[in-house]
Amino acid sequence: MSGFSDNIMRLSGRMLSQYPAQRDWDGKLTMAPHPGIIPTFSIEIMKWNGWGYSDSKFLYNKKGQAEFTGKRYRLSGMIIPGLREWMESTFSANLQHKTPAAPILNSSAVQPPTLNEAFLKELKSTGIPFSHDAEDRVFRSHGHCLHEIFALREGKIGRVPDLVVWPNCHNDVVKIVELACKHNVCLIPYGGGTSVSSALECPPEETRSIVSLDTSQMNRILWIDEKNLTAHVEAGIVGQDLERLLNESGYCTGHEPDSMEFSSLGGWVATRASGMKKNIYGNIEDLVVHIKMVTPRGVIEKSCQGPRMSTGPDVHHFIMGSEGTLGVVTEVTMKIRPMPEYQKYGSVVFPNFEMGVACLREVARQRCAPASIRLMDNEQFKFGHALKPQVSSIFTSFLDGLKKFYITKFKGFDPNRLCVATLLFEGDREKVLQHEKQVYDIAAKFGGLAAGEDNGQRGYMLTFVIAYLRDLGMDYYVIGESFETSMPWDRVLDICRNVKARIVRECKDKGVQFPPLSTCRAQHPAPPEGARPEREHVNGRSSIIFSTQRLLHNMFENLSVSCI
Amino acid sequence: MSGFSDNIMRLSGRMLSQYPAQRDWDGKLTMAPHPGIIPTFSIEIMKWNGWGYSDSKFLYNKKGQAEFTGKRYRLSGMIIPGLREWMESTFSANLQHKTPAAPILNSSAVQPPTLNEAFLKELKSTGIPFSHDAEDRVFRSHGHCLHEIFALREGKIGRVPDLVVWPNCHNDVVKIVELACKHNVCLIPYGGGTSVSSALECPPEETRSIVSLDTSQMNRILWIDEKNLTAHVEAGIVGQDLERLLNESGYCTGHEPDSMEFSSLGGWVATRASGMKKNIYGNIEDLVVHIKMVTPRGVIEKSCQGPRMSTGPDVHHFIMGSEGTLGVVTEVTMKIRPMPEYQKYGSVVFPNFEMGVACLREVARQRCAPASIRLMDNEQFKFGHALKPQVSSIFTSFLDGLKKFYITKFKGFDPNRLCVATLLFEGDREKVLQHEKQVYDIAAKFGGLAAGEDNGQRGYMLTFVIAYLRDLGMDYYVIGESFETSMPWDRVLDICRNVKARIVRECKDKGVQFPPLSTCRAQHPAPPEGARPEREHVNGRSSIIFSTQRLLHNMFENLSVSCI
């Protein structure tokens, strides 16, 4: 890296998190002040059996009104009048029939740790912090698949890691992996814990000691190379910290998976993550210039920071998607960009889903996809409406937004068939405005009518909050799941129709009491230049955001599709 | 593929090449008329010990003037008055001291084939055409590295394949690979034979029978899916046939490696090829949607034609760059596009190479790279000038082009320091003109002056012809080599300087008689949207085009670089 020394900026983040860790009298770990949002003991501020921050949740207050608690989000502290009626009418949910989650973790339900004394002895000598506290172990025993969260709510604790270790840097990981190999201990890398691929589950039959390797302390930006627009970052940094620190220097990666509050850089690499703005910035495989991974056979990394090699297979593509099975990603060099000069939201209403899909296809054909474009079907549009808070400027309901136009423009749109696309444009102002015009002109050809910036912005603002809704659903016998896929354009309508039909049939066959609600969302795929095949995130956290749109009575499915 | 049946076009190419192969009395193969440019017996129209078509070559005629023979290229039949003087002055080459290549292949110099009778017996029963003719074997025993061609010119024939087989389809390849495994026979997949990675060389110590698997008969476009803009193509098709057939239907892949006259789709995949217009269309890894490869363990392919999967490592990236070591690529689904509405060439003259590189960097920063942009240093610029033919409109010499401006604009440019960038813009007319203005405005900031379309077009027109020049050089004790790399932007000038210095030192140490000529060319890297890390072709045929610019006395090096 010496080659870069002349133009590297060191960020304060590095210094702040270099205080050594301390362990107190009962072996419990206490950490020095930390620049990251998420503390070492995530459980201090995060739910152990639900989504996100402990202080933020949907609930029905004494008056029976839905509200969102806390202070962290724009929706925090607000009443959502329409949600209750929507839940009751859509799912025949009854607020009298509650199925609350087990409030606190019953440590006695957690099997005592299977400790490998020889491993532990050598680990202690390294000074690397660790914990066998039940809460720390349970917290790292799962991702956010429905079945994982459901089990926790029921107080069902299965096989969990026996130990949690917090390496502070790449070399710590090397030591830990060496010791694990030496003493036949299992390692499960743990980043943000937002996995939906079951990669964090411990095999029940595993008799060896299982150690959760928590990368959260490896969260420094080691250098920023402003000449070549790259940043070298430790893999444990969570998305919101990475973007915040880069923004302080005027840069961004542009990688914004819906999980970015909690998911980590290493997790993005291990799960081949996709971001909301991939149309401009690309997916993780497009943003990564160099990866360092510790494997049982040693450290694997490319021999240079060169952007491309055509000599032989690309080892990065072995690592991406490996879900932690091949090793621990410790450091990553990412492409960065100056922060966009200008952002503009937008939305378009189409008479029906078919017209909307046809429009997305044409946008792809003309290679003018905005940073983000999402087409919601009618059911999902109505659900979005149900989330309108009582008082808010930006949260003006979609229908209110539509009403402004209704008389003049939306006459003839069937409220039970219309669908909506939300848009986000980024770049320099002039180009954004050109780009915007081009997209709205295309939309018009497919009967699409511009429905204002607020309606678009609202959709994206809900992205983080919406993830909290699944927990509310589960309080009232409503569960849900989601899945995503990518396919050729001419199959989109078929798969939406067929998946919905299949879900209805399966629910019927399984004796589900009420008919399920299924909704579809089509993402935009092709990058502007169209050189890359479309990417859609299949197994990453991005699917989980639908958990909230998955509010359903016994069964609710959301399908997200995208195309070549 | 049934899913695509409703919107598939079948091209005549498929029919044309489905006539069964015949073998005549002496076991020699005769093929039915074939849609491809290159016949089964490539040697019928191609050089066995030099580049390209037998009827096309540079030579010094009776008058001692350089001319290019044949009728295939725009330069064909033309006199190149400046070439002789340039060769003599630059390399102190003496036209009296000739080192001609061995005119015809001396079959007695070729070791008799090591045939595996059991394999041969079963192969015959499959009806798959084969040959153990010396010419066919030697022709497929090498790529186009300097040392390979040099040896052939000297009549030095090393270990060559013992047999050549011409499978007609994927299933033929499956049979051949099964038989090879069963009888312990070595297979070397052979596409266009333009490899510069030595992947086609036979290990001298190999005692088993070596079979060259020639994919040239697998050259059909099996279907074009116009709804999803993909084409499913057999891997043996050569670039010029693929583009010609697609163009007939109004489409293109946009993948144009400088070897595209002869290199094959399967070769592009196996060598991770890069095309001249990658800034718009991307490299081969961006264009490939699906790959089918036959390995000793069976056929490997993704389970769907879905554009992206984030579940697990990407097997395509194991295959790309594997150089035929893992198996035989038989069929590929490629992204296609409607042919561009408008193309425009251009060129810019900079006061020096440093300014040119700075301009390319800024173009990358602003994400407005044209389809192609190539910056030649002063030496390469002068060489280009030496290639000006006697009479031609488009081939007006670069200096003539400059002269038009000289008095008014180029005063103050040092002819021994100035350098030139050639440009190619593609798209719809309006966008191209906007784009062009943006690039020229950036160039102006770095002292760059527009130097006309002709100067740009000429550069690209020479691309194919120029590849024939190395053979002329070798006729007069002039050899050359080239290499390419990619690197961070702030290292470009260093590597150009250091590589040139190192070449001079190496030549001196090795007692090379005359000082070498080294030239550099910087390609543009980042795609417009900048999402993909830059790609430059390191080991593919694209490097070989420099063989012509590599005309040098005992030593001439060309370096091509590009950046993140």
Tab-separated table of N, CA, C and O in Angstrom, chain B residues 159-234:
chain	number	residue	atom	x	y	z
B	159	ARG	N	6.510	-30.466	-30.234
B	159	ARG	CA	5.408	-31.406	-29.978
B	159	ARG	C	4.126	-30.806	-30.527
B	159	ARG	O	3.822	-29.638	-30.251
B	160	VAL	N	3.422	-31.543	-31.375
B	160	VAL	CA	2.159	-31.040	-31.933
B	160	VAL	C	1.058	-32.050	-31.614
B	160	VAL	O	1.348	-33.203	-31.261
B	161	PRO	N	-0.211	-31.662	-31.736
B	161	PRO	CA	-1.289	-32.611	-31.476
B	161	PRO	C	-1.145	-33.816	-32.406
B	161	PRO	O	-0.650	-33.697	-33.526
B	162	ASP	N	-1.599	-34.970	-31.932
B	162	ASP	CA	-1.507	-36.185	-32.736
B	162	ASP	C	-2.723	-36.352	-33.627
B	162	ASP	O	-2.685	-37.079	-34.613
B	163	LEU	N	-3.776	-35.677	-33.269
B	163	LEU	CA	-5.031	-35.827	-33.987
B	163	LEU	C	-5.822	-34.536	-33.858
B	163	LEU	O	-5.690	-33.824	-32.856
B	164	VAL	N	-6.600	-34.225	-34.903
B	164	VAL	CA	-7.526	-33.092	-34.826
B	164	VAL	C	-8.937	-33.637	-35.015
B	164	VAL	O	-9.167	-34.437	-35.923
B	165	VAL	N	-9.857	-33.256	-34.139
B	165	VAL	CA	-11.266	-33.684	-34.292
B	165	VAL	C	-12.138	-32.450	-34.459
B	165	VAL	O	-11.854	-31.390	-33.890
B	166	TRP	N	-13.198	-32.605	-35.271
B	166	TRP	CA	-14.110	-31.493	-35.546
B	166	TRP	C	-15.531	-31.824	-35.089
B	166	TRP	O	-16.371	-32.222	-35.906
B	167	PRO	N	-15.813	-31.717	-33.797
B	167	PRO	CA	-17.187	-31.975	-33.345
B	167	PRO	C	-18.134	-30.989	-34.023
B	167	PRO	O	-17.744	-29.863	-34.340
B	168	ASN	N	-19.361	-31.456	-34.252
B	168	ASN	CA	-20.332	-30.633	-34.958
B	168	ASN	C	-21.351	-29.989	-34.011
B	168	ASN	O	-22.138	-29.141	-34.420
B	169	CYS	N	-21.331	-30.426	-32.757
B	169	CYS	CA	-22.320	-29.901	-31.796
B	169	CYS	C	-21.906	-30.287	-30.371
B	169	CYS	O	-20.965	-31.057	-30.175
B	170	HIS	N	-22.643	-29.763	-29.408
B	170	HIS	CA	-22.383	-30.036	-27.997
B	170	HIS	C	-22.281	-31.543	-27.717
B	170	HIS	O	-21.350	-32.000	-27.044
B	171	ASN	N	-23.240	-32.309	-28.267
B	171	ASN	CA	-23.249	-33.751	-27.968
B	171	ASN	C	-22.008	-34.450	-28.496
B	171	ASN	O	-21.510	-35.398	-27.881
B	172	ASP	N	-21.507	-33.991	-29.650
B	172	ASP	CA	-20.245	-34.552	-30.161
B	172	ASP	C	-19.125	-34.326	-29.146
B	172	ASP	O	-18.315	-35.218	-28.880
B	173	VAL	N	-19.096	-33.127	-28.569
B	173	VAL	CA	-18.041	-32.819	-27.592
B	173	VAL	C	-18.166	-33.729	-26.377
B	173	VAL	O	-17.176	-34.251	-25.863
B	174	VAL	N	-19.415	-33.953	-25.943
B	174	VAL	CA	-19.628	-34.854	-24.804
B	174	VAL	C	-19.031	-36.225	-25.101
B	174	VAL	O	-18.279	-36.788	-24.297
B	175	LYS	N	-19.314	-36.725	-26.321
B	175	LYS	CA	-18.771	-38.054	-26.704
B	175	LYS	C	-17.247	-38.044	-26.687
B	175	LYS	O	-16.596	-38.939	-26.134
B	176	ILE	N	-16.670	-37.002	-27.291
B	176	ILE	CA	-15.199	-36.933	-27.400
B	176	ILE	C	-14.557	-36.899	-26.006
B	176	ILE	O	-13.593	-37.621	-25.726
B	177	VAL	N	-15.130	-36.074	-25.114
B	177	VAL	CA	-14.554	-35.956	-23.768
B	177	VAL	C	-14.695	-37.289	-23.022
B	177	VAL	O	-13.760	-37.744	-22.349
B	178	GLU	N	-15.823	-37.952	-23.199
B	178	GLU	CA	-16.008	-39.258	-22.550
B	178	GLU	C	-14.946	-40.249	-23.037
B	178	GLU	O	-14.293	-40.936	-22.253
B	179	LEU	N	-14.751	-40.274	-24.355
B	179	LEU	CA	-13.755	-41.200	-24.925
B	179	LEU	C	-12.354	-40.844	-24.443
B	179	LEU	O	-11.542	-41.711	-24.137
B	180	ALA	N	-12.063	-39.554	-24.361
B	180	ALA	CA	-10.730	-39.115	-23.920
B	180	ALA	C	-10.484	-39.579	-22.487
B	180	ALA	O	-9.400	-40.064	-22.163
B	181	CYS	N	-11.515	-39.437	-21.637
B	181	CYS	CA	-11.351	-39.896	-20.251
B	181	CYS	C	-11.164	-41.409	-20.211
B	181	CYS	O	-10.273	-41.919	-19.536
B	182	LYS	N	-11.995	-42.085	-20.993
B	182	LYS	CA	-11.970	-43.552	-20.993
B	182	LYS	C	-10.606	-44.090	-21.426
B	182	LYS	O	-10.089	-45.042	-20.846
B	183	HIS	N	-10.002	-43.418	-22.411
B	183	HIS	CA	-8.762	-43.957	-22.995
B	183	HIS	C	-7.526	-43.149	-22.618
B	183	HIS	O	-6.471	-43.301	-23.240
B	184	ASN	N	-7.671	-42.253	-21.618
B	184	ASN	CA	-6.523	-41.483	-21.147
B	184	ASN	C	-5.831	-40.712	-22.272
B	184	ASN	O	-4.629	-40.811	-22.491
B	185	VAL	N	-6.637	-39.972	-23.005
B	185	VAL	CA	-6.135	-39.131	-24.095
B	185	VAL	C	-6.225	-37.667	-23.645
B	185	VAL	O	-7.142	-37.291	-22.926
B	186	CYS	N	-5.250	-36.850	-24.033
B	186	CYS	CA	-5.271	-35.422	-23.683
B	186	CYS	C	-6.083	-34.647	-24.722
B	186	CYS	O	-5.936	-34.881	-25.919
B	187	LEU	N	-6.891	-33.720	-24.258
B	187	LEU	CA	-7.638	-32.855	-25.172
B	187	LEU	C	-7.168	-31.414	-25.021
B	187	LEU	O	-6.970	-30.938	-23.912
B	188	ILE	N	-6.983	-30.722	-26.151
B	188	ILE	CA	-6.714	-29.282	-26.130
B	188	ILE	C	-7.783	-28.602	-26.982
B	188	ILE	O	-7.805	-28.767	-28.202
B	189	PRO	N	-8.706	-27.873	-26.335
B	189	PRO	CA	-9.730	-27.171	-27.113
B	189	PRO	C	-9.068	-26.118	-27.995
B	189	PRO	O	-8.148	-25.416	-27.564
B	190	TYR	N	-9.554	-26.028	-29.256
B	190	TYR	CA	-8.990	-25.078	-30.219
B	190	TYR	C	-10.116	-24.272	-30.842
B	190	TYR	O	-11.058	-24.836	-31.388
B	191	GLY	N	-10.039	-22.971	-30.709
B	191	GLY	CA	-11.071	-22.112	-31.286
B	191	GLY	C	-10.546	-21.411	-32.524
B	191	GLY	O	-10.478	-21.982	-33.599
B	192	GLY	N	-10.109	-20.157	-32.351
B	192	GLY	CA	-9.591	-19.387	-33.482
B	192	GLY	C	-8.083	-19.467	-33.609
B	192	GLY	O	-7.508	-19.000	-34.592
B	193	GLY	N	-7.432	-20.020	-32.608
B	193	GLY	CA	-5.981	-20.165	-32.670
B	193	GLY	C	-5.227	-18.864	-32.485
B	193	GLY	O	-4.053	-18.756	-32.824
B	194	THR	N	-5.869	-17.860	-31.925
B	194	THR	CA	-5.199	-16.561	-31.757
B	194	THR	C	-4.697	-16.352	-30.331
B	194	THR	O	-4.356	-15.239	-29.944
B	195	SER	N	-4.670	-17.415	-29.555
B	195	SER	CA	-4.221	-17.319	-28.167
B	195	SER	C	-2.823	-16.730	-28.051
B	195	SER	O	-1.948	-16.997	-28.874
B	196	VAL	N	-2.606	-15.893	-27.051
B	196	VAL	CA	-1.255	-15.427	-26.746
B	196	VAL	C	-0.899	-15.785	-25.308
B	196	VAL	O	-0.139	-15.090	-24.645
B	197	SER	N	-1.524	-16.839	-24.813
B	197	SER	CA	-1.247	-17.267	-23.438
B	197	SER	C	-0.512	-18.603	-23.420
B	197	SER	O	-0.350	-19.212	-22.373
B	198	SER	N	-0.080	-19.053	-24.607
B	198	SER	CA	0.603	-20.345	-24.736
B	198	SER	C	-0.292	-21.520	-24.376
B	198	SER	O	0.181	-22.634	-24.203
B	199	ALA	N	-1.601	-21.258	-24.288
B	199	ALA	CA	-2.526	-22.319	-23.870
B	199	ALA	C	-2.634	-23.417	-24.917
B	199	ALA	O	-3.101	-24.512	-24.607
B	200	LEU	N	-2.214	-23.137	-26.152
B	200	LEU	CA	-2.342	-24.149	-27.218
B	200	LEU	C	-1.072	-24.995	-27.386
B	200	LEU	O	-1.050	-25.954	-28.148
B	201	GLU	N	-0.013	-24.629	-26.663
B	201	GLU	CA	1.238	-25.381	-26.798
B	201	GLU	C	1.097	-26.775	-26.192
B	201	GLU	O	0.514	-26.942	-25.132
B	202	CYS	N	1.666	-27.775	-26.893
B	202	CYS	CA	1.655	-29.144	-26.373
B	202	CYS	C	2.881	-29.340	-25.492
B	202	CYS	O	3.997	-29.037	-25.909
B	203	PRO	N	2.698	-29.874	-24.298
B	203	PRO	CA	3.848	-30.153	-23.433
B	203	PRO	C	4.778	-31.148	-24.123
B	203	PRO	O	4.337	-32.242	-24.476
B	204	PRO	N	6.053	-30.771	-24.352
B	204	PRO	CA	6.982	-31.653	-25.089
B	204	PRO	C	7.092	-33.029	-24.451
B	204	PRO	O	7.234	-34.037	-25.149
B	205	GLU	N	6.976	-33.067	-23.119
B	205	GLU	CA	7.210	-34.339	-22.425
B	205	GLU	C	5.968	-35.234	-22.417
B	205	GLU	O	6.007	-36.355	-21.919
B	206	GLU	N	4.865	-34.746	-22.991
B	206	GLU	CA	3.629	-35.525	-22.928
B	206	GLU	C	3.715	-36.750	-23.837
B	206	GLU	O	3.945	-36.624	-25.032
B	207	THR	N	3.538	-37.927	-23.234
B	207	THR	CA	3.662	-39.170	-24.026
B	207	THR	C	2.296	-39.701	-24.449
B	207	THR	O	2.186	-40.491	-25.376
B	208	ARG	N	1.251	-39.240	-23.762
B	208	ARG	CA	-0.094	-39.682	-24.165
B	208	ARG	C	-0.469	-39.047	-25.495
B	208	ARG	O	0.132	-38.062	-25.916
B	209	SER	N	-1.449	-39.593	-26.128
B	209	SER	CA	-1.937	-39.017	-27.381
B	209	SER	C	-2.622	-37.683	-27.081
B	209	SER	O	-3.427	-37.589	-26.157
B	210	ILE	N	-2.242	-36.649	-27.838
B	210	ILE	CA	-2.836	-35.326	-27.658
B	210	ILE	C	-3.796	-35.053	-28.809
B	210	ILE	O	-3.425	-35.163	-29.971
B	211	VAL	N	-5.032	-34.734	-28.475
B	211	VAL	CA	-6.047	-34.481	-29.496
B	211	VAL	C	-6.467	-33.021	-29.445
B	211	VAL	O	-6.843	-32.507	-28.387
B	212	SER	N	-6.356	-32.339	-30.587
B	212	SER	CA	-6.824	-30.967	-30.682
B	212	SER	C	-8.308	-30.978	-31.026
B	212	SER	O	-8.716	-31.518	-32.060
B	213	LEU	N	-9.140	-30.421	-30.132
B	213	LEU	CA	-10.583	-30.401	-30.353
B	213	LEU	C	-10.947	-29.065	-31.008
B	213	LEU	O	-10.962	-28.029	-30.342
B	214	ASP	N	-11.147	-29.098	-32.319
B	214	ASP	CA	-11.386	-27.881	-33.106
B	214	ASP	C	-12.885	-27.586	-33.122
B	214	ASP	O	-13.681	-28.353	-33.649
B	215	THR	N	-13.261	-26.452	-32.550
B	215	THR	CA	-14.700	-26.147	-32.404
B	215	THR	C	-15.284	-25.417	-33.617
B	215	THR	O	-16.448	-25.001	-33.585
B	216	SER	N	-14.486	-25.289	-34.691
B	216	SER	CA	-14.911	-24.407	-35.795
B	216	SER	C	-16.227	-24.819	-36.448
B	216	SER	O	-16.918	-23.982	-37.023
B	217	GLN	N	-16.589	-26.094	-36.356
B	217	GLN	CA	-17.847	-26.523	-36.988
B	217	GLN	C	-19.063	-26.208	-36.112
B	217	GLN	O	-20.199	-26.274	-36.573
B	218	MET	N	-18.812	-25.874	-34.875
B	218	MET	CA	-19.910	-25.518	-33.960
B	218	MET	C	-20.083	-24.012	-34.034
B	218	MET	O	-19.634	-23.290	-33.143
B	219	ASN	N	-20.701	-23.549	-35.102
B	219	ASN	CA	-20.708	-22.093	-35.329
B	219	ASN	C	-22.102	-21.574	-35.662
B	219	ASN	O	-22.247	-20.629	-36.409
B	220	ARG	N	-23.113	-22.224	-35.089
B	220	ARG	CA	-24.482	-21.794	-35.397
B	220	ARG	C	-25.023	-20.852	-34.326
B	220	ARG	O	-24.691	-20.996	-33.153
B	221	ILE	N	-25.838	-19.944	-34.759
B	221	ILE	CA	-26.656	-19.195	-33.807
B	221	ILE	C	-27.928	-20.011	-33.635
B	221	ILE	O	-28.710	-20.168	-34.570
B	222	LEU	N	-28.109	-20.601	-32.477
B	222	LEU	CA	-29.221	-21.545	-32.298
B	222	LEU	C	-30.556	-20.829	-32.143
B	222	LEU	O	-31.571	-21.311	-32.597
B	223	TRP	N	-30.521	-19.705	-31.455
B	223	TRP	CA	-31.732	-18.869	-31.440
B	223	TRP	C	-31.400	-17.449	-31.028
B	223	TRP	O	-30.382	-17.199	-30.399
B	224	ILE	N	-32.275	-16.560	-31.454
B	224	ILE	CA	-32.222	-15.163	-31.011
B	224	ILE	C	-33.539	-14.867	-30.313
B	224	ILE	O	-34.598	-15.145	-30.850
B	225	ASP	N	-33.449	-14.383	-29.102
B	225	ASP	CA	-34.645	-14.043	-28.335
B	225	ASP	C	-34.797	-12.518	-28.369
B	225	ASP	O	-34.096	-11.800	-27.662
B	226	GLU	N	-35.704	-12.065	-29.211
B	226	GLU	CA	-35.811	-10.616	-29.424
B	226	GLU	C	-36.486	-9.904	-28.263
B	226	GLU	O	-36.281	-8.717	-28.052
B	227	LYS	N	-37.307	-10.651	-27.499
B	227	LYS	CA	-37.973	-10.004	-26.365
B	227	LYS	C	-36.981	-9.701	-25.251
B	227	LYS	O	-37.021	-8.650	-24.623
B	228	ASN	N	-36.085	-10.649	-25.023
B	228	ASN	CA	-35.149	-10.473	-23.912
B	228	ASN	C	-33.769	-10.053	-24.379
B	228	ASN	O	-32.851	-9.904	-23.561
B	229	LEU	N	-33.625	-9.882	-25.702
B	229	LEU	CA	-32.353	-9.459	-26.281
B	229	LEU	C	-31.186	-10.355	-25.857
B	229	LEU	O	-30.211	-9.913	-25.249
B	230	THR	N	-31.354	-11.630	-26.149
B	230	THR	CA	-30.267	-12.584	-25.947
B	230	THR	C	-30.164	-13.486	-27.184
B	230	THR	O	-31.132	-13.632	-27.928
B	231	ALA	N	-28.997	-14.049	-27.378
B	231	ALA	CA	-28.788	-14.997	-28.470
B	231	ALA	C	-28.033	-16.203	-27.934
B	231	ALA	O	-27.098	-16.045	-27.144
B	232	HIS	N	-28.477	-17.386	-28.328
B	232	HIS	CA	-27.827	-18.614	-27.890
B	232	HIS	C	-26.982	-19.140	-29.047
B	232	HIS	O	-27.506	-19.425	-30.131
B	233	VAL	N	-25.685	-19.223	-28.826
B	233	VAL	CA	-24.748	-19.427	-29.927
B	233	VAL	C	-23.779	-20.550	-29.589
B	233	VAL	O	-23.344	-20.689	-28.444
B	234	GLU	N	-23.435	-21.340	-30.617
B	234	GLU	CA	-22.398	-22.352	-30.417
B	234	GLU	C	-21.045	-21.662	-30.298
B	234	GLU	O	-20.783	-20.652	-30.960
